[in-house]
Short mmCIF file of C-alpha atoms in Angstrom, two decimals:
data_model
loop_
_atom_site.label_atom_id
_atom_site.label_comp_id
_atom_site.label_asym_id
_atom_site.label_seq_id
_atom_site.Cartn_x
_atom_site.Cartn_y
_atom_site.Cartn_z
CA MET A 1 -82.90 96.68 26.89
CA SER A 2 -80.30 95.08 24.65
CA GLN A 3 -77.06 94.14 26.34
CA THR A 4 -73.87 92.78 24.83
CA TYR A 5 -71.60 90.38 26.68
CA TYR A 6 -67.88 90.83 26.01
CA ILE A 7 -66.39 87.50 27.01
CA ASP A 8 -62.71 86.76 27.52
CA GLY A 9 -62.84 83.26 26.06
CA TYR A 10 -59.68 81.70 27.54
CA ASN A 11 -60.39 83.35 30.93
CA LEU A 12 -63.84 81.67 30.93
CA ILE A 13 -62.32 78.30 29.92
CA HIS A 14 -59.85 78.45 32.83
CA HIS A 15 -62.71 79.16 35.28
CA SER A 16 -64.97 76.37 34.06
CA PRO A 17 -64.04 73.07 35.77
CA GLU A 18 -65.30 71.01 32.80
CA LEU A 19 -63.55 73.07 30.16
CA ALA A 20 -60.32 73.57 32.12
CA GLN A 21 -59.98 69.81 32.49
CA LEU A 22 -60.75 69.25 28.80
CA MET A 23 -58.32 71.97 27.79
CA ARG A 24 -55.41 70.13 29.44
CA ARG A 25 -56.03 67.21 27.05
CA HIS A 26 -57.57 68.85 23.98
CA PHE A 27 -57.09 72.60 23.76
CA GLU A 28 -59.02 73.17 20.53
CA ILE A 29 -61.92 70.90 21.57
CA ALA A 30 -62.33 72.87 24.82
CA ARG A 31 -62.45 76.13 22.88
CA ASP A 32 -64.92 74.69 20.36
CA LYS A 33 -67.14 73.43 23.19
CA LEU A 34 -67.18 76.90 24.73
CA ILE A 35 -68.07 78.46 21.40
CA GLU A 36 -70.92 76.00 20.91
CA GLU A 37 -72.22 76.65 24.43
CA ILE A 38 -72.16 80.44 23.90
CA ILE A 39 -73.90 80.13 20.55
CA ARG A 40 -76.59 77.84 22.03
CA TRP A 41 -77.11 80.18 25.01
CA ALA A 42 -77.30 83.31 22.84
CA SER A 43 -79.70 81.69 20.41
CA ALA A 44 -81.99 80.47 23.19
CA SER A 45 -81.86 83.65 25.25
CA GLY A 46 -81.68 86.27 22.54
CA GLN A 47 -78.62 87.78 24.21
CA HIS A 48 -75.71 89.23 22.19
CA ALA A 49 -72.12 88.18 22.83
CA LYS A 50 -68.69 88.97 21.53
CA LEU A 51 -66.45 86.05 22.40
CA ILE A 52 -62.82 87.16 22.27
CA PHE A 53 -59.77 84.93 22.34
CA ASP A 54 -56.12 85.90 22.59
CA GLY A 55 -54.76 85.02 19.16
CA GLN A 56 -51.69 84.87 17.03
CA GLY A 57 -53.05 86.42 13.83
CA LYS A 58 -51.82 89.38 11.86
CA ARG A 59 -55.02 91.30 12.68
CA THR A 60 -58.12 90.94 14.75
CA GLU A 61 -60.12 88.42 12.81
CA ALA A 62 -63.28 86.36 13.08
CA SER A 63 -62.99 82.60 13.46
CA GLN A 64 -63.05 80.69 10.17
CA ASN A 65 -64.17 77.46 11.82
CA HIS A 66 -67.15 79.04 13.56
CA PRO A 67 -68.92 81.55 11.41
CA ASN A 68 -70.57 84.28 13.40
CA THR A 69 -74.20 83.73 14.19
CA GLN A 70 -76.80 86.42 14.44
CA ASN A 71 -76.14 86.97 18.19
CA VAL A 72 -72.50 85.86 18.58
CA GLU A 73 -69.30 87.28 17.12
CA ILE A 74 -66.15 85.24 17.64
CA LEU A 75 -62.87 87.13 17.51
CA PHE A 76 -59.20 86.25 17.80
CA SER A 77 -56.92 89.12 18.70
CA SER A 78 -53.81 89.93 16.76
CA LYS A 79 -50.42 89.03 18.13
CA ASN A 80 -49.94 92.57 19.35
CA LYS A 81 -53.23 92.73 21.24
CA THR A 82 -54.93 90.77 23.93
CA ALA A 83 -58.58 89.98 24.48
CA ASP A 84 -58.48 92.49 27.38
CA MET A 85 -57.27 95.23 25.05
CA ILE A 86 -60.14 94.56 22.62
CA ILE A 87 -62.68 94.59 25.46
CA GLU A 88 -61.19 97.76 26.89
CA ARG A 89 -61.40 99.56 23.51
CA ALA A 90 -65.00 98.41 23.01
CA VAL A 91 -66.01 99.81 26.40
CA PHE A 92 -64.25 103.13 25.78
CA GLN A 93 -65.83 103.51 22.36
CA SER A 94 -69.35 102.57 23.42
CA LYS A 95 -71.90 105.30 23.89
CA LYS A 96 -74.03 102.96 26.04
CA ARG A 97 -71.50 101.46 28.44
CA ASP A 98 -74.23 100.38 30.83
CA ASP A 99 -75.41 97.96 28.08
CA ILE A 100 -72.07 96.11 28.23
CA ILE A 101 -71.39 93.13 30.48
CA VAL A 102 -67.73 92.12 30.66
CA VAL A 103 -67.12 88.46 31.54
CA SER A 104 -63.61 88.10 32.96
CA ALA A 105 -61.83 87.39 36.24
CA ASP A 106 -58.92 89.63 35.34
CA ARG A 107 -59.03 92.30 37.99
CA GLY A 108 -57.37 94.96 35.87
CA ILE A 109 -59.85 94.84 33.01
CA THR A 110 -62.90 94.39 35.25
CA ASP A 111 -61.94 97.36 37.46
CA LEU A 112 -61.27 99.52 34.41
CA CYS A 113 -64.56 98.57 32.73
CA MET A 114 -66.58 99.09 35.89
CA SER A 115 -65.02 102.53 36.38
CA LYS A 116 -66.26 103.41 32.86
CA GLY A 117 -69.80 102.23 33.58
CA ALA A 118 -69.85 98.71 32.19
CA LEU A 119 -71.19 95.81 34.21
CA VAL A 120 -68.91 92.94 35.12
CA MET A 121 -69.65 89.26 35.64
CA HIS A 122 -67.20 86.70 36.99
CA PRO A 123 -66.66 83.68 34.70
CA ASN A 124 -67.92 81.28 37.48
CA GLY A 125 -71.23 83.09 37.58
CA PHE A 126 -71.49 83.24 33.81
CA TRP A 127 -70.67 79.54 33.44
CA THR A 128 -73.40 78.79 35.98
CA THR A 129 -75.80 80.89 33.92
CA LEU A 130 -74.90 78.90 30.78
CA ASN A 131 -75.39 75.59 32.58
CA GLU A 132 -78.76 76.68 34.05
CA ALA A 133 -79.97 77.89 30.65
CA SER A 134 -78.88 74.64 29.06
CA ALA A 135 -80.68 72.61 31.72
CA GLU A 136 -83.80 74.70 31.30
CA THR A 137 -83.76 74.22 27.54
CA SER A 138 -83.33 70.47 27.99
CA ARG A 139 -86.26 70.36 30.47
CA SER A 140 -88.40 72.35 28.05
CA ILE A 141 -87.59 70.03 25.15
CA LYS A 142 -88.27 66.96 27.27
CA HIS A 143 -91.56 68.39 28.43
CA THR A 144 -92.59 69.15 24.84
CA GLN A 145 -91.67 65.61 23.77
CA THR A 146 -93.55 63.98 26.64
CA THR A 147 -96.62 66.16 26.47
CA LYS A 148 -99.34 64.39 24.53
CA MET A 149 -99.76 66.16 21.27
CA GLY A 150 -103.38 66.54 20.17
CA SER A 151 -104.51 64.31 17.36
CA LEU A 152 -105.25 65.57 13.88
CA GLU A 153 -108.92 64.87 14.51
CA ASP A 154 -108.89 67.42 17.32
CA THR A 155 -108.01 70.17 14.80
CA LEU A 156 -110.76 69.37 12.29
CA ASP A 157 -114.19 70.99 12.17
CA ASP A 158 -117.32 68.81 12.43
CA LYS A 159 -118.13 68.94 8.72
CA THR A 160 -114.67 67.76 7.67
CA LEU A 161 -114.59 65.12 10.37
CA SER A 162 -117.94 63.79 9.24
CA HIS A 163 -116.79 63.74 5.62
CA LEU A 164 -113.65 61.78 6.53
CA GLU A 165 -115.71 59.32 8.60
CA GLN A 166 -117.95 58.69 5.57
CA LEU A 167 -114.83 58.10 3.38
CA ARG A 168 -113.51 55.60 5.89
CA LYS A 169 -116.80 53.70 5.96
CA ASN A 170 -116.84 53.59 2.14
CA LEU A 171 -113.29 52.19 2.09
CA GLU A 172 -114.18 49.46 4.54
CA LYS A 173 -117.00 48.17 2.26
#
């Protein structure tokens, strides 16, 4: 079952202790870190996400600094719209609302989306999911790096191994 996460980007940043603290010093860096985390999570998990930020543009537009990946679409709302409005419209237009997970702590949008059949996830829970997925990926990479890889000799058949052994002996003479 393919689900799509509609994530209110700034709402998630405000609910992440790490990103909220970073945002007070470096707004754009905090946003970029969130985008990178979402892309990494979606790539590793195969999940689909639409990461939506309240913007100042003339129209709803994709981020120029972060091209969309296969599983993640990054949008900035126009000055006349909010991320909540984009999420609301997506839920209303969807034929499969039960395949949508809205990530926001905004009670108005979450209640509305739930009443239409979408699932809702609080940003704290979603941030925990991202952190757990990142930790699991790190553990998996570390395990792969520390697991003894078999030698090339282990992959060769007896005839080839014998031939190489003979070549080695000839070179030593």
